[in-house]
PDB file of C-alpha atoms in Angstrom:
ATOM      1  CA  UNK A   1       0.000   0.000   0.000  1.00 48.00           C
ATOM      2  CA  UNK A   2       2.952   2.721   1.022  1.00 42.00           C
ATOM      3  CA  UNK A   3       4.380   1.638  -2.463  1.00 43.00           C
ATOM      4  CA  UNK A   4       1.552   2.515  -4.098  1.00 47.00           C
ATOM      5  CA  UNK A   5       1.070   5.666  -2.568  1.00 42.00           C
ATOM      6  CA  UNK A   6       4.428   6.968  -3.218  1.00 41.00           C
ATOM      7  CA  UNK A   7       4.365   5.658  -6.886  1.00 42.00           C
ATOM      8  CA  UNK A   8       1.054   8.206  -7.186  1.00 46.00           C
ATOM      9  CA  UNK A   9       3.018  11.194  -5.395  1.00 39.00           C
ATOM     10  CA  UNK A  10       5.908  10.284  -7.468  1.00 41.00           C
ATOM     11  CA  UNK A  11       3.693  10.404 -10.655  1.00 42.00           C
ATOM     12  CA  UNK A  12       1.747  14.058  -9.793  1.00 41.00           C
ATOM     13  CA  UNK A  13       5.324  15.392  -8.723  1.00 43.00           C
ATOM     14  CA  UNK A  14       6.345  14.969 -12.268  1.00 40.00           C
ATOM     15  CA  UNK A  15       3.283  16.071 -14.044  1.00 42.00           C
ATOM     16  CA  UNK A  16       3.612  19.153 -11.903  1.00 40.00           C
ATOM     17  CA  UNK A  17       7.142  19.872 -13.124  1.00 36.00           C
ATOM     18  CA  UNK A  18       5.924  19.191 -16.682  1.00 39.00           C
ATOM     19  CA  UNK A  19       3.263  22.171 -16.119  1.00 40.00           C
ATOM     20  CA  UNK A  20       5.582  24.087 -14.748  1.00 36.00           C
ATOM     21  CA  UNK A  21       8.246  23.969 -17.914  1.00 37.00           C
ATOM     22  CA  UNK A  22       4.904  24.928 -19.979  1.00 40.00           C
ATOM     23  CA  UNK A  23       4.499  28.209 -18.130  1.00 41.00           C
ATOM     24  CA  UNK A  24       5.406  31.112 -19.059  1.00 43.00           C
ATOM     25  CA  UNK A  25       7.617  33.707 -17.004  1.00 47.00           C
ATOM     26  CA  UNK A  26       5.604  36.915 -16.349  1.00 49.00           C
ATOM     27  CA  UNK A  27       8.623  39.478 -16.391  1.00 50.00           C
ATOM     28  CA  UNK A  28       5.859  42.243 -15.726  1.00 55.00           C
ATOM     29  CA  UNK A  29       2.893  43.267 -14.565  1.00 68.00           C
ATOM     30  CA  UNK A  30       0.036  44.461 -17.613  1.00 75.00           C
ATOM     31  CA  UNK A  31      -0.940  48.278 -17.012  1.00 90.00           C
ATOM     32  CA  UNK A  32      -4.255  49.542 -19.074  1.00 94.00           C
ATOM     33  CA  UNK A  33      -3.826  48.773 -22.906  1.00 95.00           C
ATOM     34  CA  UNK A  34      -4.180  52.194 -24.012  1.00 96.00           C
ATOM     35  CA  UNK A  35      -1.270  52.780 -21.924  1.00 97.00           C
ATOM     36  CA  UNK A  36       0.742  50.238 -22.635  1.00 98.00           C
ATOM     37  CA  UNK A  37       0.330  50.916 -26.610  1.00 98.00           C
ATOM     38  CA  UNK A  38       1.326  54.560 -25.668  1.00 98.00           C
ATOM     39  CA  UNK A  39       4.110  53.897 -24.187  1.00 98.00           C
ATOM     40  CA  UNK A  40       5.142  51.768 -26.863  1.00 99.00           C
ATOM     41  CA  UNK A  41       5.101  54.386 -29.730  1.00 99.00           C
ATOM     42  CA  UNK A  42       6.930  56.773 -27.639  1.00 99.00           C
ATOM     43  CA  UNK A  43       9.542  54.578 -26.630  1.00 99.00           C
ATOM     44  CA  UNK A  44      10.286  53.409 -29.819  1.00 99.00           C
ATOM     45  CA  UNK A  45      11.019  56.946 -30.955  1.00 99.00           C
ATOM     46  CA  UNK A  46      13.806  56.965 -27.847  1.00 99.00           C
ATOM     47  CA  UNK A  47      15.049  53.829 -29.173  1.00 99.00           C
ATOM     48  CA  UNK A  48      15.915  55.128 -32.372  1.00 99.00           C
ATOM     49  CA  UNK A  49      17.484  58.233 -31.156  1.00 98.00           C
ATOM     50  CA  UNK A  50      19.550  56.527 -28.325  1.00 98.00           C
ATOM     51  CA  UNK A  51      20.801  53.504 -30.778  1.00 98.00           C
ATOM     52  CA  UNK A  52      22.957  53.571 -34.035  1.00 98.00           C
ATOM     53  CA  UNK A  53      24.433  51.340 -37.126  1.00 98.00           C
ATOM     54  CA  UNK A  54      27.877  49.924 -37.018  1.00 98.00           C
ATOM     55  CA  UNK A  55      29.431  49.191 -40.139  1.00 97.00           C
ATOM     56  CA  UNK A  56      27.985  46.380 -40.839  1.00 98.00           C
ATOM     57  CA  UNK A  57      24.084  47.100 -39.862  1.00 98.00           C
ATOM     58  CA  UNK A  58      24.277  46.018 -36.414  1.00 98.00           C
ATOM     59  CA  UNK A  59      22.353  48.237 -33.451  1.00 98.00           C
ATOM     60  CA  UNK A  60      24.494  49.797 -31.395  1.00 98.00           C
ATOM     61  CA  UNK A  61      23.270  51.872 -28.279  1.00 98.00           C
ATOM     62  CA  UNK A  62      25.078  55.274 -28.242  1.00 98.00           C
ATOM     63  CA  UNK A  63      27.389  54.990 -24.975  1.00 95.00           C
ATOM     64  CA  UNK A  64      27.311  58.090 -22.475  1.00 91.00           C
ATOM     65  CA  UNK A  65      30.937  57.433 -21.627  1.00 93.00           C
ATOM     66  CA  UNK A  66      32.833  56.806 -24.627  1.00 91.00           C
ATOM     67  CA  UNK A  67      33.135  59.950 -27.251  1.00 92.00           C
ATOM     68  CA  UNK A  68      34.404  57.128 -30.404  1.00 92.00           C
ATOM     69  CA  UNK A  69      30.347  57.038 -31.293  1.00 94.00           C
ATOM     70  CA  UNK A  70      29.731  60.965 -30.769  1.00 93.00           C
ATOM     71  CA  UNK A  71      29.934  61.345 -35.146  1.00 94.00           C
ATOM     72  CA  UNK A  72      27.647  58.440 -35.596  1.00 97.00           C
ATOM     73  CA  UNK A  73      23.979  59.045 -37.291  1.00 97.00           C
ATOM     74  CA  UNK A  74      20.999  57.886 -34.646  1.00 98.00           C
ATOM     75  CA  UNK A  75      18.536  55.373 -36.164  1.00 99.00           C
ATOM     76  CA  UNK A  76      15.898  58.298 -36.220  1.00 98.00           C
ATOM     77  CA  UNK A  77      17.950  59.504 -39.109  1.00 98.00           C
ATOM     78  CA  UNK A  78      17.717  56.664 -41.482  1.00 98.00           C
ATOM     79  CA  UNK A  79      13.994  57.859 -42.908  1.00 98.00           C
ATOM     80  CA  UNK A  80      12.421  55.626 -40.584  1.00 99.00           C
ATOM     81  CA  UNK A  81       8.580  54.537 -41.854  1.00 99.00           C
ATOM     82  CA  UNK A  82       6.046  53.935 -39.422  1.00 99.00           C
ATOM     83  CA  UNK A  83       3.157  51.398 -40.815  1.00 99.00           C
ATOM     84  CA  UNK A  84      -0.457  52.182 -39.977  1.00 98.00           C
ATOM     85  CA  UNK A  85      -0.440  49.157 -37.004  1.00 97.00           C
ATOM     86  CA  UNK A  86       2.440  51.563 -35.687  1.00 98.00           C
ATOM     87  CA  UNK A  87       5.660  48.982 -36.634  1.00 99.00           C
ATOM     88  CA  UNK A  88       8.180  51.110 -37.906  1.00 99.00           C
ATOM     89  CA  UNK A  89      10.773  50.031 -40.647  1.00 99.00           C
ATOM     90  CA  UNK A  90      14.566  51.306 -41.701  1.00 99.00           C
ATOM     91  CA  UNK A  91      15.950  50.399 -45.220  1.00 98.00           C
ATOM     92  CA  UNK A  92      19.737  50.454 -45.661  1.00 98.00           C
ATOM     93  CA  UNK A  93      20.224  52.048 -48.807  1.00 95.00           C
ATOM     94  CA  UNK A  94      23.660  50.740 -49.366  1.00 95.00           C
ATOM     95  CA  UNK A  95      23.157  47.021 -48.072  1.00 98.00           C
ATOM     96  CA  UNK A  96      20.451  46.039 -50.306  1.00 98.00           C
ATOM     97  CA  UNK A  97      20.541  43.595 -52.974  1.00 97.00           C
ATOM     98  CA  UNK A  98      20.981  44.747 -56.263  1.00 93.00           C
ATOM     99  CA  UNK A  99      18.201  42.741 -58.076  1.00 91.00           C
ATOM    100  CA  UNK A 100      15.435  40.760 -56.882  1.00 86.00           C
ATOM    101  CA  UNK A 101      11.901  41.350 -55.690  1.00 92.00           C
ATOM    102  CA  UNK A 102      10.289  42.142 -52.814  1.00 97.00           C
ATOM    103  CA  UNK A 103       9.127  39.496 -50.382  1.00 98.00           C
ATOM    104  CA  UNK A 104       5.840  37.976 -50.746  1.00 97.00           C
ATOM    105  CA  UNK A 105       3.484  37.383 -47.818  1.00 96.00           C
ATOM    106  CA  UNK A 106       3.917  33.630 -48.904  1.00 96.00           C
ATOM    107  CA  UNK A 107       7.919  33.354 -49.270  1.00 98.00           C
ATOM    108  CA  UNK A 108       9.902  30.825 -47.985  1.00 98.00           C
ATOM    109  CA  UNK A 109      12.841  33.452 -46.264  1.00 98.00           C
ATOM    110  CA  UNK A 110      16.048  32.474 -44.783  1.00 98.00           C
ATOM    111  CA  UNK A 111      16.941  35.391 -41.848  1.00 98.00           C
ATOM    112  CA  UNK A 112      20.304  36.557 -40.550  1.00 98.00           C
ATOM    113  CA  UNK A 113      19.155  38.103 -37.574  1.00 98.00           C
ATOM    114  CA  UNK A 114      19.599  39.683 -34.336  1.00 98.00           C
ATOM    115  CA  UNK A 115      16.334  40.284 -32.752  1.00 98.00           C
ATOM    116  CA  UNK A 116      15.464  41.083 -28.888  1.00 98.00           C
ATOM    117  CA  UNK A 117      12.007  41.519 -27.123  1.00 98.00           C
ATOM    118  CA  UNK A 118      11.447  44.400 -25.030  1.00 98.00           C
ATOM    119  CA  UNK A 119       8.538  45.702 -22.205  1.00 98.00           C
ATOM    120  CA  UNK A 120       8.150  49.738 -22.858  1.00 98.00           C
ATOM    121  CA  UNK A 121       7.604  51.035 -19.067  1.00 98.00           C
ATOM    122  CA  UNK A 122       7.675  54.898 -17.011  1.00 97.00           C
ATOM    123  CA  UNK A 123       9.777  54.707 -14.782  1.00 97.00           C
ATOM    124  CA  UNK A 124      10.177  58.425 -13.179  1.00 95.00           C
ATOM    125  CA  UNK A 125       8.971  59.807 -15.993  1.00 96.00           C
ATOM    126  CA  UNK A 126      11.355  58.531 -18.372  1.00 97.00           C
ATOM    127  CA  UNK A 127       9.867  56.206 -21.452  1.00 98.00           C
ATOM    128  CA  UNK A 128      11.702  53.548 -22.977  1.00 98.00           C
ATOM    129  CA  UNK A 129      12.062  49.779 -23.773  1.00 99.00           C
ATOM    130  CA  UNK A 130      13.210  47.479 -20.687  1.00 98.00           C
ATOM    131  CA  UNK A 131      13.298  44.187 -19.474  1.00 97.00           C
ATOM    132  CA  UNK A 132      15.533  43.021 -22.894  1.00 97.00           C
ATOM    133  CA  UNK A 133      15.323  39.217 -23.992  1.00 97.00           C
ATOM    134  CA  UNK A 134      16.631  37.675 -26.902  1.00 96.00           C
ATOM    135  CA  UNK A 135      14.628  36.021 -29.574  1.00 97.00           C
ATOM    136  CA  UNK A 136      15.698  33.652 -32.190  1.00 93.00           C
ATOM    137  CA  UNK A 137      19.154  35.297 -32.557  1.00 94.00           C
ATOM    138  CA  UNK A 138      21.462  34.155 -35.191  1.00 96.00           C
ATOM    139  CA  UNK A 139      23.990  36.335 -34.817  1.00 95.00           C
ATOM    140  CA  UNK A 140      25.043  36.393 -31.486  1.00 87.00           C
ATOM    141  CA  UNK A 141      23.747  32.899 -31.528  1.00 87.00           C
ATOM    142  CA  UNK A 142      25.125  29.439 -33.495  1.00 89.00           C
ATOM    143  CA  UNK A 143      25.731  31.740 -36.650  1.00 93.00           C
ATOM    144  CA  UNK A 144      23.029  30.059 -38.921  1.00 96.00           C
ATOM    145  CA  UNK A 145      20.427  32.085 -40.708  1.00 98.00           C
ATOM    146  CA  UNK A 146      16.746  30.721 -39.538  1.00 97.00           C
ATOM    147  CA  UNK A 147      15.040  28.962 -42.193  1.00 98.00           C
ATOM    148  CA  UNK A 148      11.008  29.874 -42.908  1.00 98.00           C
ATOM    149  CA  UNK A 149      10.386  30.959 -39.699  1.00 98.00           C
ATOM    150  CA  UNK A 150       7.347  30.315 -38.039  1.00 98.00           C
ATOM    151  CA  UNK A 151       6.427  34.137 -37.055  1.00 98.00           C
ATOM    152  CA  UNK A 152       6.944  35.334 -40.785  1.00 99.00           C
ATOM    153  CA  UNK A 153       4.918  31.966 -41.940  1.00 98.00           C
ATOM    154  CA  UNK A 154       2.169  29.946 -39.965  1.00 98.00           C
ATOM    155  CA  UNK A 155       2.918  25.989 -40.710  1.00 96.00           C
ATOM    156  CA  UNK A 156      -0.824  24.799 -42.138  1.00 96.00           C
ATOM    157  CA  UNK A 157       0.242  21.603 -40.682  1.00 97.00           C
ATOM    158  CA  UNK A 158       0.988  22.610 -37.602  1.00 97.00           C
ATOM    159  CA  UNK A 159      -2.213  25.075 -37.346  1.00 98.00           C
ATOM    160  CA  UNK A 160      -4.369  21.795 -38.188  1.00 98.00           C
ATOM    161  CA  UNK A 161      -2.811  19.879 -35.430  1.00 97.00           C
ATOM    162  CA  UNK A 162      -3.183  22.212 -33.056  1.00 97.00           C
ATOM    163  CA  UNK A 163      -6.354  23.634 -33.702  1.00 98.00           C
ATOM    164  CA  UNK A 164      -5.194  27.325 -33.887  1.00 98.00           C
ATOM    165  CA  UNK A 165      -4.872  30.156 -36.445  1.00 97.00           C
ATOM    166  CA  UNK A 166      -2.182  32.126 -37.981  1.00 97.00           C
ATOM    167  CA  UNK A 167      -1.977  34.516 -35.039  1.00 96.00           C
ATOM    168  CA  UNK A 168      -0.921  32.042 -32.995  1.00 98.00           C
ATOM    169  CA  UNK A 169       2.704  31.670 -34.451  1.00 98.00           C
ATOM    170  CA  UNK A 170       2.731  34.910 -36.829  1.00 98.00           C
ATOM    171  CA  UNK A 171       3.817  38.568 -35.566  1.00 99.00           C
ATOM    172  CA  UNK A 172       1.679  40.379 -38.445  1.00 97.00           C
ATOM    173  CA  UNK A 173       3.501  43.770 -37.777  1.00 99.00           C
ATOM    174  CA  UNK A 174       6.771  41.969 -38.870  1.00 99.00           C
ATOM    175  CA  UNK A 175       4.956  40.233 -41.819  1.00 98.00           C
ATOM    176  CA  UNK A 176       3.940  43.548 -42.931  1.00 98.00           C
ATOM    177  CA  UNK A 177       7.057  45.236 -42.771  1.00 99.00           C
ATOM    178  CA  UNK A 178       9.155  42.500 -44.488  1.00 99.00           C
ATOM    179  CA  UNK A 179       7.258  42.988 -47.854  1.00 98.00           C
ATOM    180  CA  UNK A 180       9.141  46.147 -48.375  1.00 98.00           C
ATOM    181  CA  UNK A 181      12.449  44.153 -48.718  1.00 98.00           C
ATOM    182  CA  UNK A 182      13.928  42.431 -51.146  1.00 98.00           C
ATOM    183  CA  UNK A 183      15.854  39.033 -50.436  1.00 98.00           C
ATOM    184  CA  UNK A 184      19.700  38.268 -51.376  1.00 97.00           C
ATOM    185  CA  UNK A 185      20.662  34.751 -52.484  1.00 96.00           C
ATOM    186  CA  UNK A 186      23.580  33.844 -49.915  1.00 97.00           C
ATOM    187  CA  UNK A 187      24.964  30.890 -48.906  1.00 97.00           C
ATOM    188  CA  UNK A 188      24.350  30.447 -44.781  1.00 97.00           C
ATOM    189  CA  UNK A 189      27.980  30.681 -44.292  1.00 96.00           C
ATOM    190  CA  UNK A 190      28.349  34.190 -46.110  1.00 97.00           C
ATOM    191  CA  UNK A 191      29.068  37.321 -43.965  1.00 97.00           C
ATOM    192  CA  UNK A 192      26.188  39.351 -43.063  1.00 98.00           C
ATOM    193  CA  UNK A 193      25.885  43.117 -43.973  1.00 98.00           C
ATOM    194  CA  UNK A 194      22.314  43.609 -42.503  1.00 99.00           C
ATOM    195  CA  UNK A 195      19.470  45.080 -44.541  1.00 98.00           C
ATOM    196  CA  UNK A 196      17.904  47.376 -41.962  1.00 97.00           C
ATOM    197  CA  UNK A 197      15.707  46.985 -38.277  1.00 99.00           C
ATOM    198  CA  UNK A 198      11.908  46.482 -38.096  1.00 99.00           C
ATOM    199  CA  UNK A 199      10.338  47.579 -34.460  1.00 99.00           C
ATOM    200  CA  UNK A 200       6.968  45.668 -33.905  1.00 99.00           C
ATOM    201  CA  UNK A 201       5.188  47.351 -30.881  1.00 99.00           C
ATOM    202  CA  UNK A 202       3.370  44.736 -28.958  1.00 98.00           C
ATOM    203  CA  UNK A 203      -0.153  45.673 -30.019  1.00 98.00           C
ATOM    204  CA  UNK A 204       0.740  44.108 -33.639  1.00 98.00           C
ATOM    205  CA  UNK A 205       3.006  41.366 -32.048  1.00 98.00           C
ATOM    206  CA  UNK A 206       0.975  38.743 -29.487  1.00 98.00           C
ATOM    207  CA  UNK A 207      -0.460  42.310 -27.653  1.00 96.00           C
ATOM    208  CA  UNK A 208      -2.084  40.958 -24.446  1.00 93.00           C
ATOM    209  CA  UNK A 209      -2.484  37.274 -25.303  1.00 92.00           C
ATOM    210  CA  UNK A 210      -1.095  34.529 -23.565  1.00 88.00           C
ATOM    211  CA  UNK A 211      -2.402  31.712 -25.912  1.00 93.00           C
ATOM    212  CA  UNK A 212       0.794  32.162 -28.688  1.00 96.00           C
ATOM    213  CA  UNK A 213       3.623  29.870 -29.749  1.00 97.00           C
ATOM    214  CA  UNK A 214       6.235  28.944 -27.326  1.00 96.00           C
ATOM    215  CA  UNK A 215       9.353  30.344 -29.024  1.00 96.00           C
ATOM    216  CA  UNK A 216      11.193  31.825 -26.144  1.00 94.00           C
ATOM    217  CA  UNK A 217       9.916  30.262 -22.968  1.00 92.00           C
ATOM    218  CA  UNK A 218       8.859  33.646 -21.670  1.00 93.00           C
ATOM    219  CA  UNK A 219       5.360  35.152 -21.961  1.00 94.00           C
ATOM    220  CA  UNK A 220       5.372  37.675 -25.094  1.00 97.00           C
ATOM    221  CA  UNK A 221       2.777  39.627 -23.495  1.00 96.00           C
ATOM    222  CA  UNK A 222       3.310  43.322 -23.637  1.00 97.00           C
ATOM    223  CA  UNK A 223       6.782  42.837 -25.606  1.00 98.00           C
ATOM    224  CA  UNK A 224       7.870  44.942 -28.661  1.00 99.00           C
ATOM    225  CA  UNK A 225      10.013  43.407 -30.969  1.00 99.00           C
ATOM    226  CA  UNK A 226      13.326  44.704 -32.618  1.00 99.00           C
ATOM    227  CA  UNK A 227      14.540  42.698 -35.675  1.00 99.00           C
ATOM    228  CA  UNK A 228      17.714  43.918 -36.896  1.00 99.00           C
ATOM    229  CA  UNK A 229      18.131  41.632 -39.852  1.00 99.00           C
ATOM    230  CA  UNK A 230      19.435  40.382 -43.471  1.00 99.00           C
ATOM    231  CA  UNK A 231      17.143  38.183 -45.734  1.00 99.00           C
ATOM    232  CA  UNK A 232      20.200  35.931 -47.097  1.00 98.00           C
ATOM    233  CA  UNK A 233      17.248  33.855 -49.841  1.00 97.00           C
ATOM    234  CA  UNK A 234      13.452  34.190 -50.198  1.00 97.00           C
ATOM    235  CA  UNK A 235      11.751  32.235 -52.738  1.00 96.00           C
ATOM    236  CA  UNK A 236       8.175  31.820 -53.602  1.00 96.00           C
ATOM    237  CA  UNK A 237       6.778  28.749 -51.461  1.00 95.00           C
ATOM    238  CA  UNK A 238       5.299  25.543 -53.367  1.00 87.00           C
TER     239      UNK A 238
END
């Protein structure tokens, strides 16, 4: 009998760990909506006054100490575009390919990326993007360029089997802003020289819900995205 009851605790035990790995880690607390999307807009517009390009495309964040940046042209100075859903896009002019067309909603793409999640919060007054997480980072990752990903193109497949809809895995304000690009055809080991930065607030990201695709292990809630990025192929899908 005590066998059997400590093969049952055993067996809840681990199907309470297993819920727990499924959980996502609320980094913040949700203010009103309306506030939240506020904050967003404006502290995207400090985020591309307080950040840069290095030579190669990469976001840099201006440094208060060192004077070597002091010469360099903020992000607000690259004719940023802001879409109607409020994501806001910044073509390169000299890293783009030379032919090609733009991306279809449909492509299959292959990303170079470097792409981190942010919360947009007051703190004493001051509006900006906080609480930074990575997400699906190639670059300061293994070095590979993600193939089709899942938040540019919903799986059918995978939407059958699990019963949801394109929203679940797509973030539309990057889908969007992609279309005004046009792809390279590189090789995954070629350098990068990356095409430009799309900023998704949250509102056309996963906005409030909890009920989206697991990519990071953290709830995406709330979170603006920042894709600083090179499409290295994109070819129409079969």
């Amino acid at each position: 009998m005590k066998k059997n009851i400590f093969l049952g605790l055993l067996v809840i035990g681990l199907m309470s760990v297993s819920c727990r790995k499924d959980t996502y880690e609320n980094v913040t607390k949700p203010i009103d909506i309306s506030i939240q999307n506020e904050y967003d807009e404006k502290a995207i517009q400090q985020f591309l006054k307080d950040n840069y390009f290095d030579d190669r495309g990469k976001i840099v964040e201006f440094s208060s100490t060192d004077t070597n940046d002091d010469n360099e042209k903020p992000l607000s100075d690259y004719n940023p575009v802001t879409l109607p859903d409020g994501t806001v896009y910044i073509i390169r002019s000299d890293a783009q390919p030379d032919s090609g067309e733009l991306v279809g909603e449909d492509d299959v793409i292959n990303l170079m990326q470097s792409c981190y999640t942010y919360v947009a919060t007051n703190e004493e007054g001051f509006i900006k993007l906080r609480s930074k997480y990575p997400f699906q980072n190639t670059i300061d990752g293994d070095g590979v360029p993600i193939k089709d990903p899942l938040f540019f193109h919903a799986d059918e497949k995978m939407m059958k089997e699990m019963n949801v809809g394109k929203d679940y895995f797509e973030i539309k304000g990057f889908k969007e802003a992609i279309q005004n690009f046009k792809g390279f055809n590189l090789p995954d080991e070629a350098g990068y020289n990356l095409q430009g930065v799309i900023i998704v607030p949250s509102k056309s990201a996963f906005a409030r819900s909890t009920n989206h695709y697991n990519y990071t292990g953290y709830s995406l809630q709330d979170r603006t995205f920042v894709f600083n990025f090179q499409i290295y192929k994109a070819q129409k899908r079969n």
